[in-house]
Short mmCIF file of N, CA and C in Angstrom, two decimals:
data_model
loop_
_atom_site.label_atom_id
_atom_site.label_comp_id
_atom_site.label_asym_id
_atom_site.label_seq_id
_atom_site.Cartn_x
_atom_site.Cartn_y
_atom_site.Cartn_z
N UNK U 1 15.94 6.52 -3.14
CA UNK U 1 17.29 6.05 -3.42
C UNK U 1 17.78 5.25 -2.23
N UNK U 2 18.45 4.14 -2.53
CA UNK U 2 19.03 3.30 -1.49
C UNK U 2 20.51 3.06 -1.81
N UNK U 3 21.34 3.19 -0.79
CA UNK U 3 22.78 2.95 -0.92
C UNK U 3 23.12 1.66 -0.18
N UNK U 4 23.83 0.78 -0.86
CA UNK U 4 24.29 -0.48 -0.27
C UNK U 4 25.82 -0.46 -0.36
N UNK U 5 26.47 -0.48 0.79
CA UNK U 5 27.92 -0.38 0.88
C UNK U 5 28.45 -1.54 1.68
N UNK U 6 29.57 -2.11 1.23
CA UNK U 6 30.19 -3.20 1.99
C UNK U 6 31.71 -3.06 1.97
N UNK U 7 32.27 -3.26 3.13
CA UNK U 7 33.73 -3.31 3.28
C UNK U 7 34.20 -4.74 3.55
N UNK U 8 33.29 -5.71 3.45
CA UNK U 8 33.57 -7.11 3.77
C UNK U 8 34.13 -7.85 2.57
N UNK U 9 35.21 -7.36 2.04
CA UNK U 9 35.78 -7.89 0.79
C UNK U 9 36.31 -9.31 0.95
N UNK U 10 36.83 -9.62 2.12
CA UNK U 10 37.45 -10.94 2.33
C UNK U 10 36.58 -11.87 3.15
N UNK U 11 35.33 -11.47 3.45
CA UNK U 11 34.46 -12.23 4.34
C UNK U 11 33.45 -13.11 3.62
N UNK U 12 33.77 -13.57 2.42
CA UNK U 12 32.86 -14.49 1.74
C UNK U 12 33.67 -15.46 0.90
N UNK U 13 33.06 -16.59 0.61
CA UNK U 13 33.69 -17.65 -0.18
C UNK U 13 33.55 -17.26 -1.65
N UNK U 14 34.64 -16.87 -2.26
CA UNK U 14 34.61 -16.39 -3.64
C UNK U 14 34.12 -17.47 -4.60
N UNK U 15 34.59 -18.69 -4.46
CA UNK U 15 34.17 -19.77 -5.36
C UNK U 15 32.66 -19.99 -5.29
N UNK U 16 32.12 -20.01 -4.08
CA UNK U 16 30.68 -20.20 -3.92
C UNK U 16 29.92 -19.00 -4.49
N UNK U 17 30.41 -17.81 -4.25
CA UNK U 17 29.75 -16.60 -4.75
C UNK U 17 29.73 -16.56 -6.27
N UNK U 18 30.82 -17.01 -6.89
CA UNK U 18 30.87 -17.05 -8.35
C UNK U 18 29.80 -17.96 -8.93
N UNK U 19 29.45 -19.02 -8.21
CA UNK U 19 28.41 -19.95 -8.66
C UNK U 19 27.01 -19.38 -8.51
N UNK U 20 26.86 -18.39 -7.63
CA UNK U 20 25.53 -17.83 -7.32
C UNK U 20 25.17 -16.62 -8.17
N UNK U 21 26.09 -16.13 -8.97
CA UNK U 21 25.82 -14.94 -9.77
C UNK U 21 25.58 -15.32 -11.23
N UNK U 22 25.17 -14.36 -12.02
CA UNK U 22 24.90 -14.65 -13.43
C UNK U 22 26.18 -15.04 -14.16
N UNK U 23 26.04 -15.81 -15.20
CA UNK U 23 27.20 -16.18 -16.02
C UNK U 23 27.87 -14.93 -16.58
N UNK U 24 27.07 -13.95 -16.97
CA UNK U 24 27.59 -12.69 -17.50
C UNK U 24 28.52 -12.01 -16.49
N UNK U 25 28.06 -11.90 -15.24
CA UNK U 25 28.88 -11.24 -14.22
C UNK U 25 30.07 -12.11 -13.83
N UNK U 26 29.90 -13.42 -13.81
CA UNK U 26 31.01 -14.32 -13.50
C UNK U 26 32.14 -14.12 -14.50
N UNK U 27 31.79 -14.04 -15.79
CA UNK U 27 32.81 -13.80 -16.82
C UNK U 27 33.51 -12.47 -16.61
N UNK U 28 32.75 -11.44 -16.23
CA UNK U 28 33.35 -10.13 -15.97
C UNK U 28 34.31 -10.21 -14.79
N UNK U 29 33.88 -10.89 -13.73
CA UNK U 29 34.71 -10.99 -12.53
C UNK U 29 36.01 -11.73 -12.81
N UNK U 30 35.91 -12.81 -13.59
CA UNK U 30 37.09 -13.63 -13.85
C UNK U 30 38.08 -12.98 -14.82
N UNK U 31 37.68 -11.88 -15.45
CA UNK U 31 38.61 -11.13 -16.30
C UNK U 31 39.64 -10.37 -15.47
N UNK U 32 39.32 -10.15 -14.19
CA UNK U 32 40.29 -9.50 -13.31
C UNK U 32 41.42 -10.47 -13.03
N UNK U 33 42.64 -10.00 -13.14
CA UNK U 33 43.82 -10.84 -12.98
C UNK U 33 44.01 -11.27 -11.52
N UNK U 34 43.71 -10.35 -10.61
CA UNK U 34 43.96 -10.62 -9.19
C UNK U 34 42.65 -10.88 -8.44
N UNK U 35 42.78 -11.64 -7.37
CA UNK U 35 41.61 -12.02 -6.59
C UNK U 35 40.87 -10.80 -6.03
N UNK U 36 41.58 -9.76 -5.63
CA UNK U 36 40.92 -8.58 -5.08
C UNK U 36 39.92 -8.01 -6.09
N UNK U 37 40.32 -7.86 -7.33
CA UNK U 37 39.42 -7.35 -8.36
C UNK U 37 38.22 -8.25 -8.57
N UNK U 38 38.46 -9.55 -8.57
CA UNK U 38 37.36 -10.51 -8.71
C UNK U 38 36.38 -10.36 -7.56
N UNK U 39 36.90 -10.29 -6.35
CA UNK U 39 36.05 -10.16 -5.17
C UNK U 39 35.22 -8.87 -5.22
N UNK U 40 35.84 -7.78 -5.59
CA UNK U 40 35.13 -6.50 -5.64
C UNK U 40 34.03 -6.51 -6.70
N UNK U 41 34.31 -7.10 -7.84
CA UNK U 41 33.32 -7.21 -8.90
C UNK U 41 32.12 -8.05 -8.44
N UNK U 42 32.40 -9.16 -7.79
CA UNK U 42 31.34 -10.03 -7.27
C UNK U 42 30.58 -9.33 -6.16
N UNK U 43 31.28 -8.67 -5.25
CA UNK U 43 30.65 -8.01 -4.12
C UNK U 43 29.70 -6.90 -4.58
N UNK U 44 30.12 -6.10 -5.55
CA UNK U 44 29.24 -5.05 -6.07
C UNK U 44 27.95 -5.65 -6.64
N UNK U 45 28.09 -6.75 -7.37
CA UNK U 45 26.93 -7.43 -7.93
C UNK U 45 26.04 -8.00 -6.83
N UNK U 46 26.66 -8.57 -5.80
CA UNK U 46 25.89 -9.09 -4.67
C UNK U 46 25.10 -7.97 -3.98
N UNK U 47 25.69 -6.79 -3.88
CA UNK U 47 24.98 -5.65 -3.30
C UNK U 47 23.78 -5.28 -4.15
N UNK U 48 23.94 -5.33 -5.47
CA UNK U 48 22.83 -5.05 -6.37
C UNK U 48 21.72 -6.09 -6.17
N UNK U 49 22.10 -7.36 -6.11
CA UNK U 49 21.11 -8.42 -5.90
C UNK U 49 20.35 -8.20 -4.58
N UNK U 50 21.08 -7.88 -3.52
CA UNK U 50 20.44 -7.62 -2.23
C UNK U 50 19.47 -6.44 -2.33
N UNK U 51 19.91 -5.38 -2.99
CA UNK U 51 19.07 -4.20 -3.15
C UNK U 51 17.83 -4.48 -3.97
N UNK U 52 17.98 -5.23 -5.07
CA UNK U 52 16.83 -5.56 -5.90
C UNK U 52 15.81 -6.39 -5.12
N UNK U 53 16.30 -7.28 -4.28
CA UNK U 53 15.39 -8.11 -3.47
C UNK U 53 14.68 -7.25 -2.42
N UNK U 54 15.43 -6.41 -1.70
CA UNK U 54 14.85 -5.59 -0.64
C UNK U 54 13.89 -4.53 -1.18
N UNK U 55 14.25 -3.88 -2.28
CA UNK U 55 13.47 -2.76 -2.78
C UNK U 55 12.34 -3.20 -3.71
N UNK U 56 12.60 -4.20 -4.56
CA UNK U 56 11.64 -4.58 -5.59
C UNK U 56 11.13 -6.02 -5.48
N UNK U 57 11.67 -6.81 -4.56
CA UNK U 57 11.28 -8.20 -4.45
C UNK U 57 11.81 -9.08 -5.57
N UNK U 58 12.79 -8.60 -6.32
CA UNK U 58 13.36 -9.36 -7.43
C UNK U 58 14.44 -10.29 -6.89
N UNK U 59 14.30 -11.58 -7.18
CA UNK U 59 15.26 -12.55 -6.65
C UNK U 59 16.16 -13.16 -7.71
N UNK U 60 15.80 -13.05 -8.98
CA UNK U 60 16.66 -13.64 -10.02
C UNK U 60 17.88 -12.74 -10.26
N UNK U 61 18.93 -13.37 -10.77
CA UNK U 61 20.15 -12.63 -11.10
C UNK U 61 19.87 -11.63 -12.21
N UNK U 62 20.22 -10.36 -12.00
CA UNK U 62 20.01 -9.39 -13.07
C UNK U 62 21.01 -9.61 -14.21
N UNK U 63 20.53 -9.39 -15.42
CA UNK U 63 21.37 -9.43 -16.62
C UNK U 63 21.44 -8.00 -17.13
N UNK U 64 22.62 -7.59 -17.54
CA UNK U 64 22.84 -6.21 -17.96
C UNK U 64 22.84 -6.07 -19.47
N UNK U 65 22.39 -4.91 -19.91
CA UNK U 65 22.66 -4.41 -21.25
C UNK U 65 23.42 -3.11 -21.03
N UNK U 66 24.23 -2.74 -22.01
CA UNK U 66 25.10 -1.58 -21.84
C UNK U 66 24.87 -0.56 -22.95
N UNK U 67 24.95 0.73 -22.57
CA UNK U 67 24.89 1.76 -23.61
C UNK U 67 26.24 1.85 -24.31
N UNK U 68 26.35 2.73 -25.27
CA UNK U 68 27.58 2.81 -26.07
C UNK U 68 28.81 3.21 -25.27
N UNK U 69 28.60 3.74 -24.06
CA UNK U 69 29.73 4.14 -23.21
C UNK U 69 29.95 3.15 -22.06
N UNK U 70 29.17 2.06 -22.04
CA UNK U 70 29.36 1.03 -21.03
C UNK U 70 28.49 1.14 -19.80
N UNK U 71 27.56 2.11 -19.76
CA UNK U 71 26.68 2.20 -18.59
C UNK U 71 25.66 1.08 -18.65
N UNK U 72 25.57 0.28 -17.55
CA UNK U 72 24.64 -0.85 -17.56
C UNK U 72 23.22 -0.46 -17.16
N UNK U 73 22.29 -1.24 -17.64
CA UNK U 73 20.91 -1.22 -17.16
C UNK U 73 20.46 -2.68 -17.10
N UNK U 74 19.35 -2.92 -16.42
CA UNK U 74 18.89 -4.29 -16.19
C UNK U 74 17.88 -4.67 -17.26
N UNK U 75 18.16 -5.77 -17.94
CA UNK U 75 17.25 -6.28 -18.96
C UNK U 75 15.87 -6.50 -18.34
N UNK U 76 14.83 -5.96 -18.99
CA UNK U 76 13.47 -6.16 -18.53
C UNK U 76 13.01 -5.22 -17.43
N UNK U 77 13.89 -4.34 -16.96
CA UNK U 77 13.53 -3.42 -15.87
C UNK U 77 14.03 -2.00 -16.16
N UNK U 78 13.47 -1.37 -17.20
CA UNK U 78 13.93 -0.01 -17.51
C UNK U 78 13.56 1.01 -16.44
N UNK U 79 12.66 0.64 -15.52
CA UNK U 79 12.23 1.55 -14.45
C UNK U 79 13.20 1.57 -13.27
N UNK U 80 14.16 0.65 -13.25
CA UNK U 80 15.12 0.56 -12.15
C UNK U 80 16.45 1.15 -12.61
N UNK U 81 16.93 2.11 -11.86
CA UNK U 81 18.22 2.73 -12.14
C UNK U 81 19.18 2.34 -11.03
N UNK U 82 20.41 2.03 -11.42
CA UNK U 82 21.41 1.63 -10.43
C UNK U 82 22.78 2.03 -10.95
N UNK U 83 23.73 1.99 -10.06
CA UNK U 83 25.12 2.18 -10.45
C UNK U 83 25.99 1.47 -9.43
N UNK U 84 27.11 0.94 -9.90
CA UNK U 84 28.05 0.19 -9.07
C UNK U 84 29.42 0.84 -9.12
N UNK U 85 30.17 0.67 -8.06
CA UNK U 85 31.56 1.12 -8.04
C UNK U 85 32.30 0.33 -6.96
N UNK U 86 33.61 0.29 -7.08
CA UNK U 86 34.41 -0.32 -6.01
C UNK U 86 35.82 0.23 -6.05
N UNK U 87 36.46 0.15 -4.91
CA UNK U 87 37.87 0.49 -4.76
C UNK U 87 38.46 -0.59 -3.87
N UNK U 88 39.72 -0.49 -3.51
CA UNK U 88 40.33 -1.60 -2.76
C UNK U 88 39.81 -1.75 -1.34
N UNK U 89 39.05 -0.77 -0.84
CA UNK U 89 38.50 -0.86 0.51
C UNK U 89 37.02 -1.19 0.57
N UNK U 90 36.27 -0.97 -0.52
CA UNK U 90 34.82 -1.10 -0.43
C UNK U 90 34.19 -1.30 -1.80
N UNK U 91 32.96 -1.81 -1.78
CA UNK U 91 32.11 -1.88 -2.97
C UNK U 91 30.81 -1.18 -2.61
N UNK U 92 30.19 -0.57 -3.63
CA UNK U 92 28.97 0.19 -3.40
C UNK U 92 28.01 -0.02 -4.55
N UNK U 93 26.72 0.00 -4.22
CA UNK U 93 25.64 -0.07 -5.20
C UNK U 93 24.59 0.95 -4.78
N UNK U 94 24.12 1.72 -5.72
CA UNK U 94 23.02 2.65 -5.47
C UNK U 94 21.88 2.27 -6.40
N UNK U 95 20.68 2.18 -5.83
CA UNK U 95 19.47 1.86 -6.59
C UNK U 95 18.50 3.02 -6.42
N UNK U 96 17.88 3.42 -7.53
CA UNK U 96 17.00 4.58 -7.49
C UNK U 96 15.87 4.43 -8.50
N UNK U 97 14.88 5.28 -8.36
CA UNK U 97 13.78 5.30 -9.33
C UNK U 97 14.01 6.35 -10.41
N UNK U 98 15.20 6.93 -10.41
CA UNK U 98 15.61 7.88 -11.44
C UNK U 98 17.10 7.71 -11.71
N UNK U 99 17.62 8.22 -12.81
CA UNK U 99 19.03 8.02 -13.13
C UNK U 99 19.95 8.42 -11.97
N UNK U 100 21.01 7.62 -11.79
CA UNK U 100 21.91 7.80 -10.66
C UNK U 100 23.33 7.41 -11.08
N UNK U 101 24.30 8.02 -10.45
CA UNK U 101 25.71 7.65 -10.63
C UNK U 101 26.37 7.58 -9.27
N UNK U 102 27.36 6.71 -9.13
CA UNK U 102 28.09 6.61 -7.88
C UNK U 102 29.56 6.31 -8.18
N UNK U 103 30.43 6.82 -7.34
CA UNK U 103 31.84 6.48 -7.43
C UNK U 103 32.40 6.39 -6.02
N UNK U 104 33.22 5.37 -5.78
CA UNK U 104 33.95 5.22 -4.53
C UNK U 104 35.42 5.10 -4.88
N UNK U 105 36.25 5.81 -4.13
CA UNK U 105 37.69 5.82 -4.39
C UNK U 105 38.45 5.79 -3.08
N UNK U 106 39.60 5.15 -3.12
CA UNK U 106 40.53 5.17 -2.00
C UNK U 106 41.22 6.53 -1.96
N UNK U 107 41.48 7.01 -0.75
CA UNK U 107 42.28 8.22 -0.62
C UNK U 107 43.74 7.80 -0.75
N UNK U 108 44.40 8.35 -1.74
CA UNK U 108 45.80 8.00 -1.99
C UNK U 108 46.65 9.25 -1.90
N UNK U 109 47.92 9.12 -2.10
CA UNK U 109 48.82 10.26 -1.94
C UNK U 109 48.46 11.37 -2.93
N UNK U 110 48.68 12.57 -2.49
CA UNK U 110 48.36 13.76 -3.27
C UNK U 110 49.29 13.87 -4.47
N UNK U 111 48.70 14.16 -5.63
CA UNK U 111 49.47 14.27 -6.87
C UNK U 111 49.11 15.61 -7.53
N UNK U 112 49.97 16.58 -7.38
CA UNK U 112 49.70 17.93 -7.87
C UNK U 112 49.46 17.98 -9.37
N UNK U 113 50.21 17.22 -10.15
CA UNK U 113 50.03 17.27 -11.61
C UNK U 113 48.67 16.69 -12.01
N UNK U 114 48.20 15.64 -11.33
CA UNK U 114 46.88 15.09 -11.61
C UNK U 114 45.79 16.09 -11.22
N UNK U 115 45.97 16.74 -10.09
CA UNK U 115 45.01 17.76 -9.65
C UNK U 115 44.90 18.85 -10.72
N UNK U 116 46.00 19.36 -11.18
CA UNK U 116 45.98 20.46 -12.17
C UNK U 116 45.45 20.01 -13.53
N UNK U 117 45.57 18.73 -13.83
CA UNK U 117 45.07 18.20 -15.10
C UNK U 117 43.56 17.99 -15.08
N UNK U 118 43.00 17.67 -13.89
CA UNK U 118 41.59 17.29 -13.81
C UNK U 118 40.68 18.31 -13.13
N UNK U 119 41.25 19.31 -12.47
CA UNK U 119 40.44 20.26 -11.71
C UNK U 119 40.54 21.67 -12.31
N UNK U 120 39.42 22.40 -12.25
CA UNK U 120 39.46 23.79 -12.74
C UNK U 120 40.11 24.67 -11.68
N UNK U 121 40.31 25.94 -11.98
CA UNK U 121 41.05 26.84 -11.08
C UNK U 121 40.39 26.96 -9.70
N UNK U 122 39.06 27.06 -9.67
CA UNK U 122 38.36 27.15 -8.38
C UNK U 122 38.55 25.88 -7.57
N UNK U 123 38.48 24.72 -8.22
CA UNK U 123 38.67 23.45 -7.53
C UNK U 123 40.10 23.31 -7.01
N UNK U 124 41.07 23.75 -7.80
CA UNK U 124 42.47 23.71 -7.35
C UNK U 124 42.64 24.56 -6.10
N UNK U 125 42.06 25.77 -6.11
CA UNK U 125 42.15 26.64 -4.92
C UNK U 125 41.48 25.98 -3.71
N UNK U 126 40.33 25.35 -3.93
CA UNK U 126 39.63 24.66 -2.83
C UNK U 126 40.51 23.54 -2.26
N UNK U 127 41.13 22.77 -3.12
CA UNK U 127 42.00 21.67 -2.68
C UNK U 127 43.21 22.20 -1.94
N UNK U 128 43.84 23.23 -2.48
CA UNK U 128 45.04 23.79 -1.85
C UNK U 128 44.75 24.40 -0.49
N UNK U 129 43.52 24.86 -0.27
CA UNK U 129 43.14 25.46 1.01
C UNK U 129 42.71 24.42 2.05
N UNK U 130 42.53 23.19 1.62
CA UNK U 130 42.02 22.14 2.51
C UNK U 130 43.07 21.68 3.51
N UNK U 131 42.59 21.22 4.64
CA UNK U 131 43.47 20.66 5.66
C UNK U 131 44.16 19.40 5.15
N UNK U 132 43.41 18.55 4.44
CA UNK U 132 43.95 17.33 3.85
C UNK U 132 43.71 17.38 2.34
N UNK U 133 44.72 17.75 1.60
CA UNK U 133 44.58 17.93 0.16
C UNK U 133 44.18 16.65 -0.56
N UNK U 134 44.69 15.53 -0.11
CA UNK U 134 44.36 14.25 -0.76
C UNK U 134 42.86 13.97 -0.62
N UNK U 135 42.31 14.18 0.56
CA UNK U 135 40.88 13.97 0.78
C UNK U 135 40.06 14.94 -0.06
N UNK U 136 40.46 16.21 -0.08
CA UNK U 136 39.73 17.21 -0.86
C UNK U 136 39.72 16.85 -2.34
N UNK U 137 40.86 16.37 -2.86
CA UNK U 137 40.92 15.98 -4.26
C UNK U 137 40.01 14.78 -4.54
N UNK U 138 40.10 13.74 -3.73
CA UNK U 138 39.30 12.54 -3.98
C UNK U 138 37.81 12.85 -3.84
N UNK U 139 37.43 13.73 -2.92
CA UNK U 139 36.02 14.11 -2.81
C UNK U 139 35.53 14.71 -4.13
N UNK U 140 36.28 15.65 -4.68
CA UNK U 140 35.88 16.25 -5.96
C UNK U 140 35.95 15.23 -7.09
N UNK U 141 36.96 14.39 -7.07
CA UNK U 141 37.09 13.36 -8.12
C UNK U 141 35.87 12.44 -8.12
N UNK U 142 35.44 11.96 -6.93
CA UNK U 142 34.29 11.07 -6.89
C UNK U 142 33.02 11.78 -7.36
N UNK U 143 32.93 13.05 -7.07
CA UNK U 143 31.77 13.82 -7.55
C UNK U 143 31.77 13.86 -9.08
N UNK U 144 32.92 14.10 -9.67
CA UNK U 144 33.03 14.16 -11.13
C UNK U 144 32.72 12.80 -11.75
N UNK U 145 33.30 11.76 -11.21
CA UNK U 145 33.05 10.40 -11.73
C UNK U 145 31.58 10.02 -11.59
N UNK U 146 30.98 10.32 -10.44
CA UNK U 146 29.57 10.00 -10.24
C UNK U 146 28.69 10.76 -11.24
N UNK U 147 29.03 12.02 -11.50
CA UNK U 147 28.27 12.81 -12.48
C UNK U 147 28.39 12.21 -13.88
N UNK U 148 29.60 11.81 -14.26
CA UNK U 148 29.80 11.20 -15.57
C UNK U 148 29.08 9.87 -15.68
N UNK U 149 29.09 9.10 -14.60
CA UNK U 149 28.38 7.82 -14.61
C UNK U 149 26.87 8.03 -14.65
N UNK U 150 26.39 9.08 -13.99
CA UNK U 150 24.97 9.43 -14.07
C UNK U 150 24.59 9.73 -15.52
N UNK U 151 25.40 10.52 -16.19
CA UNK U 151 25.14 10.88 -17.58
C UNK U 151 25.30 9.69 -18.52
N UNK U 152 26.07 8.71 -18.08
CA UNK U 152 26.29 7.52 -18.91
C UNK U 152 27.27 7.74 -20.03
N UNK U 153 28.17 8.71 -19.85
CA UNK U 153 29.12 9.04 -20.91
C UNK U 153 30.54 8.56 -20.63
N UNK U 154 30.83 8.20 -19.40
CA UNK U 154 32.20 7.84 -19.07
C UNK U 154 33.09 9.07 -19.15
N UNK U 155 34.37 8.86 -19.05
CA UNK U 155 35.30 9.99 -19.10
C UNK U 155 35.53 10.36 -20.56
N UNK U 156 34.57 11.09 -21.10
CA UNK U 156 34.64 11.45 -22.51
C UNK U 156 34.71 12.95 -22.70
N UNK U 157 34.77 13.70 -21.61
CA UNK U 157 34.88 15.14 -21.74
C UNK U 157 35.95 15.65 -20.79
N UNK U 158 36.31 16.89 -20.96
CA UNK U 158 37.32 17.52 -20.13
C UNK U 158 36.89 17.45 -18.67
N UNK U 159 37.68 16.78 -17.85
CA UNK U 159 37.33 16.60 -16.44
C UNK U 159 37.20 17.94 -15.72
N UNK U 160 37.90 18.95 -16.18
CA UNK U 160 37.82 20.25 -15.52
C UNK U 160 36.42 20.86 -15.61
N UNK U 161 35.66 20.48 -16.62
CA UNK U 161 34.37 21.11 -16.87
C UNK U 161 33.18 20.39 -16.22
N UNK U 162 33.39 19.22 -15.70
CA UNK U 162 32.28 18.35 -15.27
C UNK U 162 31.38 19.01 -14.23
N UNK U 163 31.93 19.59 -13.20
CA UNK U 163 31.11 20.12 -12.10
C UNK U 163 30.59 21.53 -12.37
N UNK U 164 30.91 22.09 -13.50
CA UNK U 164 30.40 23.43 -13.84
C UNK U 164 28.92 23.40 -14.16
N UNK U 165 28.39 22.23 -14.49
CA UNK U 165 26.96 22.12 -14.71
C UNK U 165 26.26 22.30 -13.37
N UNK U 166 25.15 22.98 -13.38
CA UNK U 166 24.46 23.28 -12.13
C UNK U 166 23.29 22.34 -11.84
N UNK U 167 23.09 21.32 -12.66
CA UNK U 167 21.92 20.46 -12.47
C UNK U 167 22.24 19.15 -11.75
N UNK U 168 23.35 19.08 -11.04
CA UNK U 168 23.71 17.89 -10.30
C UNK U 168 23.43 18.08 -8.81
N UNK U 169 22.96 17.02 -8.19
CA UNK U 169 22.74 16.98 -6.75
C UNK U 169 23.61 15.86 -6.20
N UNK U 170 24.50 16.17 -5.25
CA UNK U 170 25.46 15.19 -4.73
C UNK U 170 25.22 14.88 -3.27
N UNK U 171 25.52 13.63 -2.91
CA UNK U 171 25.65 13.21 -1.53
C UNK U 171 27.02 12.56 -1.44
N UNK U 172 27.86 13.08 -0.57
CA UNK U 172 29.22 12.57 -0.45
C UNK U 172 29.47 12.12 0.98
N UNK U 173 30.18 11.01 1.12
CA UNK U 173 30.52 10.47 2.43
C UNK U 173 32.02 10.18 2.47
N UNK U 174 32.65 10.60 3.55
CA UNK U 174 34.08 10.39 3.74
C UNK U 174 34.27 9.44 4.91
N UNK U 175 34.91 8.30 4.66
CA UNK U 175 35.23 7.35 5.72
C UNK U 175 36.70 7.59 6.07
N UNK U 176 36.92 8.42 7.09
CA UNK U 176 38.29 8.80 7.43
C UNK U 176 39.09 7.65 8.04
N UNK U 177 38.41 6.69 8.65
CA UNK U 177 39.12 5.54 9.24
C UNK U 177 39.66 4.62 8.14
N UNK U 178 38.81 4.25 7.20
CA UNK U 178 39.22 3.34 6.12
C UNK U 178 39.83 4.07 4.93
N UNK U 179 39.74 5.38 4.93
CA UNK U 179 40.34 6.23 3.89
C UNK U 179 39.73 5.98 2.51
N UNK U 180 38.40 6.01 2.45
CA UNK U 180 37.74 6.02 1.15
C UNK U 180 36.60 7.02 1.18
N UNK U 181 36.21 7.46 0.00
CA UNK U 181 35.17 8.46 -0.17
C UNK U 181 34.23 7.99 -1.27
N UNK U 182 32.93 8.19 -1.06
CA UNK U 182 32.02 7.94 -2.17
C UNK U 182 31.09 9.13 -2.36
N UNK U 183 30.69 9.30 -3.61
CA UNK U 183 29.71 10.33 -3.97
C UNK U 183 28.62 9.70 -4.80
N UNK U 184 27.39 10.10 -4.52
CA UNK U 184 26.22 9.69 -5.29
C UNK U 184 25.69 10.94 -5.97
N UNK U 185 25.29 10.79 -7.22
CA UNK U 185 24.85 11.94 -8.00
C UNK U 185 23.52 11.65 -8.70
N UNK U 186 22.59 12.61 -8.56
CA UNK U 186 21.33 12.64 -9.29
C UNK U 186 21.25 13.97 -10.03
N UNK U 187 20.37 14.06 -10.99
CA UNK U 187 20.02 15.36 -11.55
C UNK U 187 19.04 16.02 -10.58
N UNK U 188 19.14 17.33 -10.43
CA UNK U 188 18.11 18.04 -9.67
C UNK U 188 16.77 17.81 -10.35
N UNK U 189 15.73 17.63 -9.55
CA UNK U 189 14.40 17.42 -10.14
C UNK U 189 13.56 18.66 -10.02
#
């Protein structure tokens, strides 16, 4: 598994980058109303392109097909598993030889009603006992999102139940300076 992360959201020429990516991804990027969303969409794709070149020697722009819940895979490369995510501070791409999910989120203000709606009782207690409740919540949230993205189902089940499955393996990183957290999820093998 390889993780490609970038915080260089404003350090590239967006117009030039849009010309270098697939038409499919360009259309997706331009659906974002604001430039930040466009940049993040392009940057995540650029990370995938870099990873495909470094890991597999693939230089052409990947084209995606999507499952019924929107999880992408690369046309012609069913052996390559990847996942993309972005937040206002960073974009991330994970490439693996087995199914993978990733989520990156900004740490934002603590919202007790959201916590109680999305976390089970044990998770609520863990968050309430934490030194920084906002960080504790976002860490668990990224784990849940990464697990759902790994499964390819999206948010289609009760969020409180997601981490009760015991077959997930997580790697989580907290960037306390930039205030974002990401989690990568695989199935235990």
